[in-house]
mmCIF file of C-alpha atoms in Angstrom:
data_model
loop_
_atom_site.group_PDB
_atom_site.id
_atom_site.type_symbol
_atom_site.label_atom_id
_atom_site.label_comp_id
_atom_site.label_asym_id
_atom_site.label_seq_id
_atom_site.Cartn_x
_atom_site.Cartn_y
_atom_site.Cartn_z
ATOM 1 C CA UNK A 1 0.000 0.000 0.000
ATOM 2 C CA UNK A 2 1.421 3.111 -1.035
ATOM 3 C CA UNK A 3 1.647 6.322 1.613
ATOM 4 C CA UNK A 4 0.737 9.677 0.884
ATOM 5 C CA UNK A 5 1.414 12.831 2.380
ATOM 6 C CA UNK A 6 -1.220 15.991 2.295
ATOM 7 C CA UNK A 7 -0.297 19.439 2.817
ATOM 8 C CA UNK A 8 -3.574 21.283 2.845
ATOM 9 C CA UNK A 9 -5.461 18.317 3.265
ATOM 10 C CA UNK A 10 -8.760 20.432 4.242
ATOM 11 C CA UNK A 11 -8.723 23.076 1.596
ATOM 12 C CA UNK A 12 -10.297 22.126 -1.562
ATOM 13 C CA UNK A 13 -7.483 20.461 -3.749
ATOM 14 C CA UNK A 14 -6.675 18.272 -0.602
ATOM 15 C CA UNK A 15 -10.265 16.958 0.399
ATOM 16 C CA UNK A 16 -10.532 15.683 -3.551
ATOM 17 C CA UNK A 17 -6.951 14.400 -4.022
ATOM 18 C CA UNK A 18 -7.666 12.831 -0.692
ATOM 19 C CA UNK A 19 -10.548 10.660 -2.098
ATOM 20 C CA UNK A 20 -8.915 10.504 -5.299
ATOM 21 C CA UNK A 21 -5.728 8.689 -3.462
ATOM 22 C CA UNK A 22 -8.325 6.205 -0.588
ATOM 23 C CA UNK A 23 -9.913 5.665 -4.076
ATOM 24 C CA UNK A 24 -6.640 4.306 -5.724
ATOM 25 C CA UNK A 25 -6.118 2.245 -2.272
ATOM 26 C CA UNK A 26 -3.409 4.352 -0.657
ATOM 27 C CA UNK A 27 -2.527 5.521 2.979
ATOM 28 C CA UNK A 28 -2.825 9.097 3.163
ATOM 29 C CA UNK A 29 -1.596 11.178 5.839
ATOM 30 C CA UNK A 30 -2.639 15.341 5.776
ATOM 31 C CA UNK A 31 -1.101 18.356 7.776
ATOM 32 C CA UNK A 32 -3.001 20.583 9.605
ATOM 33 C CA UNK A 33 -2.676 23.418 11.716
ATOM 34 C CA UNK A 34 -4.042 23.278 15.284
ATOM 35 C CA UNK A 35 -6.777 25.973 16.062
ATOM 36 C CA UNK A 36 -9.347 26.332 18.380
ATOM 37 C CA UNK A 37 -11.774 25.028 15.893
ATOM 38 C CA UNK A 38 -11.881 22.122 13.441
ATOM 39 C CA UNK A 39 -11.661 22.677 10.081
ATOM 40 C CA UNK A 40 -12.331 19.748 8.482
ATOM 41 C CA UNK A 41 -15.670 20.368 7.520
ATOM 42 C CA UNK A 42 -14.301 19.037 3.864
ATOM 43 C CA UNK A 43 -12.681 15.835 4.614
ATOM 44 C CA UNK A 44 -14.838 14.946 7.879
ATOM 45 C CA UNK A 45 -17.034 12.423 5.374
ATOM 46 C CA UNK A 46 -13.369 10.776 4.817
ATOM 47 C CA UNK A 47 -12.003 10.472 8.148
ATOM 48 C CA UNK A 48 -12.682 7.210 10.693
ATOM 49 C CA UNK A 49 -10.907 6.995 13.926
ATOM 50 C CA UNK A 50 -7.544 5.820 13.981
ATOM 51 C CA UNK A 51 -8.111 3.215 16.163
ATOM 52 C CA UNK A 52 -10.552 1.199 13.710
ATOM 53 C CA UNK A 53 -8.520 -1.197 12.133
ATOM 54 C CA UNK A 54 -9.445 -0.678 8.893
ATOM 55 C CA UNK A 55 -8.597 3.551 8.842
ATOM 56 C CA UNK A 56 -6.346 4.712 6.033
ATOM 57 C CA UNK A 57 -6.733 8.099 6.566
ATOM 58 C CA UNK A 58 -4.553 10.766 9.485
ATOM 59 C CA UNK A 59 -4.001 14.066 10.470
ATOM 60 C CA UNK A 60 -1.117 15.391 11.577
ATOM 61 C CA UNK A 61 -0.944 18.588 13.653
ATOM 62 C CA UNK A 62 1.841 20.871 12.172
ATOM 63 C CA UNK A 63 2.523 23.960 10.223
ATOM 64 C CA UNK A 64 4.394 24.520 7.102
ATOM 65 C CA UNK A 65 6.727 27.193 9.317
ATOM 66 C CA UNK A 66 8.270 24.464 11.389
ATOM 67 C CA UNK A 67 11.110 23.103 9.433
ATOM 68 C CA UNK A 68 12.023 20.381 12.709
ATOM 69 C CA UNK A 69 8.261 19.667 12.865
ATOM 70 C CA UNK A 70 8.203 18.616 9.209
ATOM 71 C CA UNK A 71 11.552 16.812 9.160
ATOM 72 C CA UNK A 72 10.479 14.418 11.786
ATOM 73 C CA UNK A 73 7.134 14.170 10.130
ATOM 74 C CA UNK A 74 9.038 12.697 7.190
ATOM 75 C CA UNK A 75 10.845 9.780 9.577
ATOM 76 C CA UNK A 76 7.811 8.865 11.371
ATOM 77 C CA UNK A 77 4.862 8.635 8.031
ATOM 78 C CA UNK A 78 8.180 7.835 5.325
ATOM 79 C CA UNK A 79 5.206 8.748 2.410
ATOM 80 C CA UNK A 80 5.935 7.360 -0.998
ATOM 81 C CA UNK A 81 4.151 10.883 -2.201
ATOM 82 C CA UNK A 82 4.346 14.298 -0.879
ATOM 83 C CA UNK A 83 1.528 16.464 -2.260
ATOM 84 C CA UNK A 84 2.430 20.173 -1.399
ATOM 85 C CA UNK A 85 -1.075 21.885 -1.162
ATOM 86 C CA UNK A 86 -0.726 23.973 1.364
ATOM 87 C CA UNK A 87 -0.599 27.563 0.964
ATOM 88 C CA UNK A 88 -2.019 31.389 1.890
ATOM 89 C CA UNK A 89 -3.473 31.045 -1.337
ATOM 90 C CA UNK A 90 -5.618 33.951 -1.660
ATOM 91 C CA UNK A 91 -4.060 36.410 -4.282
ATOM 92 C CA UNK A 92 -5.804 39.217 -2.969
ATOM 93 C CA UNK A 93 -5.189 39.000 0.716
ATOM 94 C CA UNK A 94 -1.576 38.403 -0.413
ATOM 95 C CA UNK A 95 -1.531 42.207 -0.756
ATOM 96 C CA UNK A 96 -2.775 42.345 2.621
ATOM 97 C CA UNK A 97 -0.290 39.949 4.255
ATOM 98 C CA UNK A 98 2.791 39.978 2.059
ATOM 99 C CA UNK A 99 5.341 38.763 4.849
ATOM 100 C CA UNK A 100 2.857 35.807 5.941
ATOM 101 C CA UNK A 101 2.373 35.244 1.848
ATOM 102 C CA UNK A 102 6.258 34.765 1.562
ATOM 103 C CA UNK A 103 7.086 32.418 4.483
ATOM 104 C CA UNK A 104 4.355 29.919 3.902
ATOM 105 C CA UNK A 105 4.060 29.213 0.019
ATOM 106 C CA UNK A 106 7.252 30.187 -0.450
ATOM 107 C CA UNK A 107 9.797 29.236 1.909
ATOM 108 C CA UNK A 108 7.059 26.715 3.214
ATOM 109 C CA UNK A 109 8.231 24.756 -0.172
ATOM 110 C CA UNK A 110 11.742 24.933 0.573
ATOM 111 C CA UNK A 111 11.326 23.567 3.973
ATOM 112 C CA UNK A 112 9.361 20.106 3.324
ATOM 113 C CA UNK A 113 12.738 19.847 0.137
ATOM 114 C CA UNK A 114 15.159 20.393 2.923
ATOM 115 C CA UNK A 115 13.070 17.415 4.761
ATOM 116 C CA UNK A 116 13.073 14.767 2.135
ATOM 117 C CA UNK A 117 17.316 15.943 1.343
ATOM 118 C CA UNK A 118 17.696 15.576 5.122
ATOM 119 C CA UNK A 119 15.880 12.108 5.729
ATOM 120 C CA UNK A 120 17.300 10.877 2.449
ATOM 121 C CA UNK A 121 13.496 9.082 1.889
ATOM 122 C CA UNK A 122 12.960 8.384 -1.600
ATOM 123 C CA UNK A 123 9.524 10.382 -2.031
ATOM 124 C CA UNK A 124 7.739 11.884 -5.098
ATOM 125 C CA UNK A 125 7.101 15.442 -4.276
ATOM 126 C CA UNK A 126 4.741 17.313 -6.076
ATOM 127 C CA UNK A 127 4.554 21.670 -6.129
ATOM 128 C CA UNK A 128 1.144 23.556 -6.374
ATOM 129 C CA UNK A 129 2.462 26.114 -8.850
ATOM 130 C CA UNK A 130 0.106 28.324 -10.141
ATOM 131 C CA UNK A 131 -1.005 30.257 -13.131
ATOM 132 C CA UNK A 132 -0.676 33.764 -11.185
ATOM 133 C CA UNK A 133 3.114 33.475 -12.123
ATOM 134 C CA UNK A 134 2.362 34.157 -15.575
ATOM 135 C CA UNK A 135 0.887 37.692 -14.507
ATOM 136 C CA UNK A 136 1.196 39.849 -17.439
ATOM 137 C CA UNK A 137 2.577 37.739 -19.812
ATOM 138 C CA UNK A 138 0.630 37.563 -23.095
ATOM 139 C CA UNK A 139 -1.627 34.305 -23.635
ATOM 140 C CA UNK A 140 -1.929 32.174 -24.214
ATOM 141 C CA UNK A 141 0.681 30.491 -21.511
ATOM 142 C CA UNK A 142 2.484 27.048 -21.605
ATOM 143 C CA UNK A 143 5.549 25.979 -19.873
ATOM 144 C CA UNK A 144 7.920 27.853 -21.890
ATOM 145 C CA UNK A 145 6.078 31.159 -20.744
ATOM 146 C CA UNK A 146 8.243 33.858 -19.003
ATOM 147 C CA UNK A 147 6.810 34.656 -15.786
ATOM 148 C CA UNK A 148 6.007 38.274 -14.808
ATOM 149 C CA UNK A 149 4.207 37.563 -11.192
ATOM 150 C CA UNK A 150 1.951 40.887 -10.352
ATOM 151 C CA UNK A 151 1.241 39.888 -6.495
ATOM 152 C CA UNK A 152 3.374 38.471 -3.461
ATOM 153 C CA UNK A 153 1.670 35.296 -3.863
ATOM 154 C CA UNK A 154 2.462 34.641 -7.450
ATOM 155 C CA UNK A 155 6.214 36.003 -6.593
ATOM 156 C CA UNK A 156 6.182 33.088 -3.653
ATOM 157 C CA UNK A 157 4.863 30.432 -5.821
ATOM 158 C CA UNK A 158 7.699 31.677 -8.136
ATOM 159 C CA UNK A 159 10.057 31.281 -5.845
ATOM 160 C CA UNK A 160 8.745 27.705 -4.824
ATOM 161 C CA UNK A 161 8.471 26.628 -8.564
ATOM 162 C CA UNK A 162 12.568 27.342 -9.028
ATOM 163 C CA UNK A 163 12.915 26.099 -5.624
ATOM 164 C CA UNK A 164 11.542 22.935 -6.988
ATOM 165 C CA UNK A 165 13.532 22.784 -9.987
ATOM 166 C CA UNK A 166 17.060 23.209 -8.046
ATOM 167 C CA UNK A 167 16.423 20.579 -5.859
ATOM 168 C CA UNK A 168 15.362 18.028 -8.556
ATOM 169 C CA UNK A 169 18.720 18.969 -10.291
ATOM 170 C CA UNK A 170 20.518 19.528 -7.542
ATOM 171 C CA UNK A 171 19.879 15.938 -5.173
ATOM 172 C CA UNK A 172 17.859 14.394 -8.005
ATOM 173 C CA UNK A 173 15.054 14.581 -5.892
ATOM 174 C CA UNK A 174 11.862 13.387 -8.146
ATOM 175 C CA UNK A 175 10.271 16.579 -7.584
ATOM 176 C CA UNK A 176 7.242 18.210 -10.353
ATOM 177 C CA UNK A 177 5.992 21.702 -10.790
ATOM 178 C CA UNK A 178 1.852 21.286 -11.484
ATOM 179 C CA UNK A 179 1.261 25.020 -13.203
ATOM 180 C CA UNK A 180 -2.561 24.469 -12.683
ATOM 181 C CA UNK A 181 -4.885 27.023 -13.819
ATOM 182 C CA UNK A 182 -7.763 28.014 -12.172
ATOM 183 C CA UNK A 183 -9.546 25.094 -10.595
ATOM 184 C CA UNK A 184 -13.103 25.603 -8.979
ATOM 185 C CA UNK A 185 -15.824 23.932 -7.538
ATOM 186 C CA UNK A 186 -18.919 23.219 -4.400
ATOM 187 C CA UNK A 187 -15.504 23.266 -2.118
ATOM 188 C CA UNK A 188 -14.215 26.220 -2.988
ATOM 189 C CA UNK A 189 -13.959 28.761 -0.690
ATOM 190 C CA UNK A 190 -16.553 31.110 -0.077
ATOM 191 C CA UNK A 191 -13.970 34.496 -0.513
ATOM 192 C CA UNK A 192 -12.614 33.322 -3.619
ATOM 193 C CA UNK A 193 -14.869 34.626 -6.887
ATOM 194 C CA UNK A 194 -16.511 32.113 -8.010
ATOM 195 C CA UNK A 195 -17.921 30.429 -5.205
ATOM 196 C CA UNK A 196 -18.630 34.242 -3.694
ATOM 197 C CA UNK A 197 -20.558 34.857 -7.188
ATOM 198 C CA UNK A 198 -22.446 31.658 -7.078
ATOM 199 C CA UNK A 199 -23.370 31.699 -3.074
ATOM 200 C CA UNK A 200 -24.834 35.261 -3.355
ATOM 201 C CA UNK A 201 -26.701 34.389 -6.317
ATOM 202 C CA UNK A 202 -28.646 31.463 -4.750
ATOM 203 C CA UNK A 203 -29.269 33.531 -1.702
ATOM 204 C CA UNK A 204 -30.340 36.381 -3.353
ATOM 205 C CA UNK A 205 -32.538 34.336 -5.518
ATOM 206 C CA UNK A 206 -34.162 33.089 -1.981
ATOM 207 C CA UNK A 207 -34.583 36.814 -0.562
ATOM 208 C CA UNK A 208 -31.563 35.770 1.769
ATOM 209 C CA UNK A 209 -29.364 38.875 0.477
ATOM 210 C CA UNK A 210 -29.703 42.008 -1.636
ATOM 211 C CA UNK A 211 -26.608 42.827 -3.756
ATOM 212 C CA UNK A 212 -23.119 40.929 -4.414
ATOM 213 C CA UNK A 213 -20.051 43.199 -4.406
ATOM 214 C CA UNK A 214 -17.478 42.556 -7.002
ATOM 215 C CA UNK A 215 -14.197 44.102 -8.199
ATOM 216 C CA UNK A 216 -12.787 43.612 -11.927
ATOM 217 C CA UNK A 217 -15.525 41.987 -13.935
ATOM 218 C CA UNK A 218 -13.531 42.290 -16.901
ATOM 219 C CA UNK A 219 -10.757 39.921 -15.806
ATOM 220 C CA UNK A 220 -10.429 36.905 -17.981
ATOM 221 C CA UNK A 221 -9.776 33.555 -16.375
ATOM 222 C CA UNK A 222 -9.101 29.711 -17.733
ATOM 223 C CA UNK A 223 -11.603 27.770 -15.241
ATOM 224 C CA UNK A 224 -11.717 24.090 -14.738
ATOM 225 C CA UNK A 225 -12.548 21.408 -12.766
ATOM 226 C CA UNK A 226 -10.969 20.706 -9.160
ATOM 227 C CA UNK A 227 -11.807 17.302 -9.100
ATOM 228 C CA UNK A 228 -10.586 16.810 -12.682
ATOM 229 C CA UNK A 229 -7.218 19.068 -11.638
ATOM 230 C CA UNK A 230 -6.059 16.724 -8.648
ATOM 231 C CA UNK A 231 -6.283 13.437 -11.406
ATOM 232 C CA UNK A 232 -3.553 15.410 -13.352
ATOM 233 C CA UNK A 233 -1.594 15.949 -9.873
ATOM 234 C CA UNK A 234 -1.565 11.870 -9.233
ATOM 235 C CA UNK A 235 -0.991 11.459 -13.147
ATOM 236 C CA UNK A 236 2.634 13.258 -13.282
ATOM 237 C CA UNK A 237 3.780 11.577 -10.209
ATOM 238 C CA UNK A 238 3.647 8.465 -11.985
ATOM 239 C CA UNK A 239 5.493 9.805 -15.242
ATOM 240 C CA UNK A 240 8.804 7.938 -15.637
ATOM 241 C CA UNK A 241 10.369 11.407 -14.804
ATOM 242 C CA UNK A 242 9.892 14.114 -13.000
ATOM 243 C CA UNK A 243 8.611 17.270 -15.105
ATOM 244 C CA UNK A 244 6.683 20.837 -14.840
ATOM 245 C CA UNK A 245 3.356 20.635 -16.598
ATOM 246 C CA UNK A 246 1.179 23.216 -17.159
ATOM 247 C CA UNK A 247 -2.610 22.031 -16.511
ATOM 248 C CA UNK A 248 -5.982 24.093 -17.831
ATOM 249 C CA UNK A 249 -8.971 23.532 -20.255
ATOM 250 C CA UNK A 250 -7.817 25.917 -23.338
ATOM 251 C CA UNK A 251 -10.795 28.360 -23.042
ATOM 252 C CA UNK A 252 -11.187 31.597 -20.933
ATOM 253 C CA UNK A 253 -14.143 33.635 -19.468
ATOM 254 C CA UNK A 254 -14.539 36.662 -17.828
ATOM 255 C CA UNK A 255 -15.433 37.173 -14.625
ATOM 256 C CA UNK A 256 -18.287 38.970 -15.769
ATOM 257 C CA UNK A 257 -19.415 35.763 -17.936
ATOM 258 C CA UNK A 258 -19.364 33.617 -14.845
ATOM 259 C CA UNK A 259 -21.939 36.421 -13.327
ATOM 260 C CA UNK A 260 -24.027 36.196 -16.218
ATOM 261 C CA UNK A 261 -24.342 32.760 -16.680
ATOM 262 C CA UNK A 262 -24.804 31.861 -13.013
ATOM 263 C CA UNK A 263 -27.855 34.865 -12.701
ATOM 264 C CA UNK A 264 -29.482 33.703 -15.891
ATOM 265 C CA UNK A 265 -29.297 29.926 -14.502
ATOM 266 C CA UNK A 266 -31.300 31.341 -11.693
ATOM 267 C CA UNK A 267 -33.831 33.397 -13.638
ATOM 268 C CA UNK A 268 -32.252 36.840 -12.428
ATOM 269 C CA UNK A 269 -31.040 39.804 -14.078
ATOM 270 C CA UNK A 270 -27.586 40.414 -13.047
ATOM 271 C CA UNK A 271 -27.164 44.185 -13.293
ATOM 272 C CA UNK A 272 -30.015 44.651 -10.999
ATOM 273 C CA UNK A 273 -28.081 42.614 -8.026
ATOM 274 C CA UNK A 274 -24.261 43.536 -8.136
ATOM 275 C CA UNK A 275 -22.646 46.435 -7.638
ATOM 276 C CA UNK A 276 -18.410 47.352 -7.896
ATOM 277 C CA UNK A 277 -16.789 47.985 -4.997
ATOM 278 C CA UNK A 278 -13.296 49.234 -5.358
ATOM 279 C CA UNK A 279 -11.890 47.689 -2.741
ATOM 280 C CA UNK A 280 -12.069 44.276 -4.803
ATOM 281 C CA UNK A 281 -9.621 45.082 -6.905
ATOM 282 C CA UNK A 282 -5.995 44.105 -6.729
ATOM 283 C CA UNK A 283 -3.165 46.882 -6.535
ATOM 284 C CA UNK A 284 -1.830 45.072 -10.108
ATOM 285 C CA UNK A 285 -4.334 43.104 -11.853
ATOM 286 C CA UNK A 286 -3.848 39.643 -13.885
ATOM 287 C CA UNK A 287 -5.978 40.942 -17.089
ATOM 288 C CA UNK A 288 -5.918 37.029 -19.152
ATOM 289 C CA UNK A 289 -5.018 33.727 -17.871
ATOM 290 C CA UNK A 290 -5.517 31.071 -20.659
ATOM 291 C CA UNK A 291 -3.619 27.749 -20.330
ATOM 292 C CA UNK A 292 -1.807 25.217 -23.122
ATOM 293 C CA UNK A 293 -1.734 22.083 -21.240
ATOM 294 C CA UNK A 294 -0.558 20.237 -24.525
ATOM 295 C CA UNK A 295 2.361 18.998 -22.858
ATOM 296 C CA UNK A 296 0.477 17.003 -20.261
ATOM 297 C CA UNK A 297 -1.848 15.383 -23.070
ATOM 298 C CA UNK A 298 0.795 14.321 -24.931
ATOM 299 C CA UNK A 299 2.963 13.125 -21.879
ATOM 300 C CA UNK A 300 0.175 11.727 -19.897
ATOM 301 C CA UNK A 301 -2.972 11.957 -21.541
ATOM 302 C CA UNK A 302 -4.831 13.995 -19.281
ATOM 303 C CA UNK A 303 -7.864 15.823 -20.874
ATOM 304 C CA UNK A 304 -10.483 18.109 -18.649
ATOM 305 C CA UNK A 305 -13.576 16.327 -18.356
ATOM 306 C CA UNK A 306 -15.726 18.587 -17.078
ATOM 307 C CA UNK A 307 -17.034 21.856 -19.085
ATOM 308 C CA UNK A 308 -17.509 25.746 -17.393
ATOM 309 C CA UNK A 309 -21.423 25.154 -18.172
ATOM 310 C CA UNK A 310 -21.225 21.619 -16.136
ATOM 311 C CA UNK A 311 -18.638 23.317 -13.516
ATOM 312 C CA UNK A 312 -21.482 26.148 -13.141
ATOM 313 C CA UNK A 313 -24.177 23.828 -12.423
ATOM 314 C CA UNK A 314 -22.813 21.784 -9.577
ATOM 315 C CA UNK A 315 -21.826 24.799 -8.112
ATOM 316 C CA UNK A 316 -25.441 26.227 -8.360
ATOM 317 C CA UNK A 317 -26.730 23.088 -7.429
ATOM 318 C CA UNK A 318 -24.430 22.732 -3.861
ATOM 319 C CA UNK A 319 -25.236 26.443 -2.970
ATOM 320 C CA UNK A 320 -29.196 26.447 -3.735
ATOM 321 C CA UNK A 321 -29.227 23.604 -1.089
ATOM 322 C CA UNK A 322 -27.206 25.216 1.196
ATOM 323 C CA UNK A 323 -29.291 28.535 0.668
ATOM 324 C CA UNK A 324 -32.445 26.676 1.228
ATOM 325 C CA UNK A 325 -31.107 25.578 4.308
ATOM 326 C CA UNK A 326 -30.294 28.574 5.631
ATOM 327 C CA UNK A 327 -33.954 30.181 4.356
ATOM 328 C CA UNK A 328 -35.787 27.214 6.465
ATOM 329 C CA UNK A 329 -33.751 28.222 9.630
ATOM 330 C CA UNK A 330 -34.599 32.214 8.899
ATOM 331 C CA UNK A 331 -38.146 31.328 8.932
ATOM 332 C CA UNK A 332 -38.091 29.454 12.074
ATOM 333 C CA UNK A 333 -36.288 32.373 13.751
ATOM 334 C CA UNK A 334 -33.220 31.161 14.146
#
């Protein structure tokens, strides 16, 4: 049975690579921070109690800012596959938090490296790189792209992608860059755009809410599946080398698109429900992110199978419950 390791096990990339990997028979093992509160609310469905005999799934408390901490995590677990998920991952709070931004998805990268160099284990390791590196370059963008980053996130995941690269030359460490585009669905967080677009719609559809507050509408994005996203992640660890692969559908919509499409799916008129607030908008602005993943067809035949219509739907579909849900508690005063 093979072992996995999951940083940002309960974000939304971890919770489906999780199943993806229990699905495929492994071990898996995820990092978590300790808080006050649980937040597992996306892998609680996976999780039995380590005691029952027949558990393949554990949590480790940790944090990707203890280098010690994730050297001995290494020696106890000895995964066959590292999956580096974790990350402040929010390009617009990067702004916000520039310092935090840097340590965690940037030096947090070089940290779990200097673990697998120092334990000498012989473990796949796999980088979430992201699209945000490209920035301003011109689409559309493949691996041979020059990166011009335009936040302190995309400048960390820079820094973690070369990171990556020195270290696989370096100690011939099997270690991949996955340069996935914008990836999206029922578990994505509620403060990221999409999933803010589509839970305001449903509620306002309900009479839960009055007006959704967005920034750039005009900023173009290459949106696909998450679910489909984290079967790319599993398929380059298996390549017979390790490699930096660029992962996206080929087609790009606006952010103003997704609006429209989500309101009309609900019977509503957007322009009469959101409103631009300037404070959504970025210092430097990403204007066009549209991905070539031809390399990873060719190499590994992955193919998005999921389309933005079908993405759109399940979205919908998770938040109209949830909005429902909250309308049936409103009504009983709660």
């Amino acid at each position: 049975m093979k072992k996995a390791l999951i940083t940002g096990i309960t974000g939304q990339d971890g919770s489906y690579l999780a199943e993806f990997l229990l699905d495929k028979g492994y071990e898996v093992h995820g990092l978590i921070r300790r808080a006050s509160t649980f937040n597992t609310g996306r892998i609680d469905h996976l999780y039995r109690d380590s005691h029952d005999p027949d558990a393949r799934m554990y949590l480790h408390f940790g944090d990707l800012s203890v280098s010690a901490h994730l050297t001995n995590l290494l020696y106890d677990i000895k995964p066959d596959e590292i999956y580096h998920l974790g990350a402040q991952s929010h390009v617009r709070v990067s702004f916000d938090t520039p310092e935090y931004t840097g340590d965690i998805t940037g030096l947090g990268t070089i940290r779990l490296l200097e673990a697998i160099r120092k334990t000498g284990i012989k473990a796949r390791f796999y980088q979430a790189s992201s699209s945000e590196m490209f920035g301003a370059a011109p689409p559309p963008q493949n691996e041979i792209t020059p990166f011009q980053p335009r936040s302190p996130y995309a400048a960390a995941k820079v820094y973690a992608y070369y990171v990556v690269r020195n270290y696989r030359d370096a100690y011939n460490i099997f270690a991949c860059n996955g340069i996935l585009f914008n990836h999206e669905s029922p578990r994505r967080g509620k403060t990221f755009v999409t999933r803010k677009i589509t839970t305001a719609a449903t509620r306002i559809k309900l009479g839960l809410q009055d007006k959704l507050f967005l920034g750039n509408l005009d900023a173009r994005r290459d949106w696909g599946y998450a679910g489909d996203y984290v079967k790319a992640m599993w398929m380059m660890m298996q390549h017979d080398k390790p490699d930096d692969f660029v992962i996206a559908t080929g087609e790009t919509h606006s952010v103003r698109e997704f609006v429209e499409r989500v309101f009309e799916k609900l019977d509503l008129d957007y322009r009469r429900y959101v409103e631009i607030d300037e404070r959504y908008f970025r210092p430097t602005e990403v204007d066009v992110l549209l991905g070539d993943a031809s390399k990873a067809r060719k190499a590994f035949g992955w193919e998005p199978e999921v389309t933005f219509d079908k993405l759109i739907d399940m979205m919908i579909e998770t938040d109209l419950e949830l909005a429902e849900k909250g309308k049936i508690l409103r009504d009983a005063g709660y």
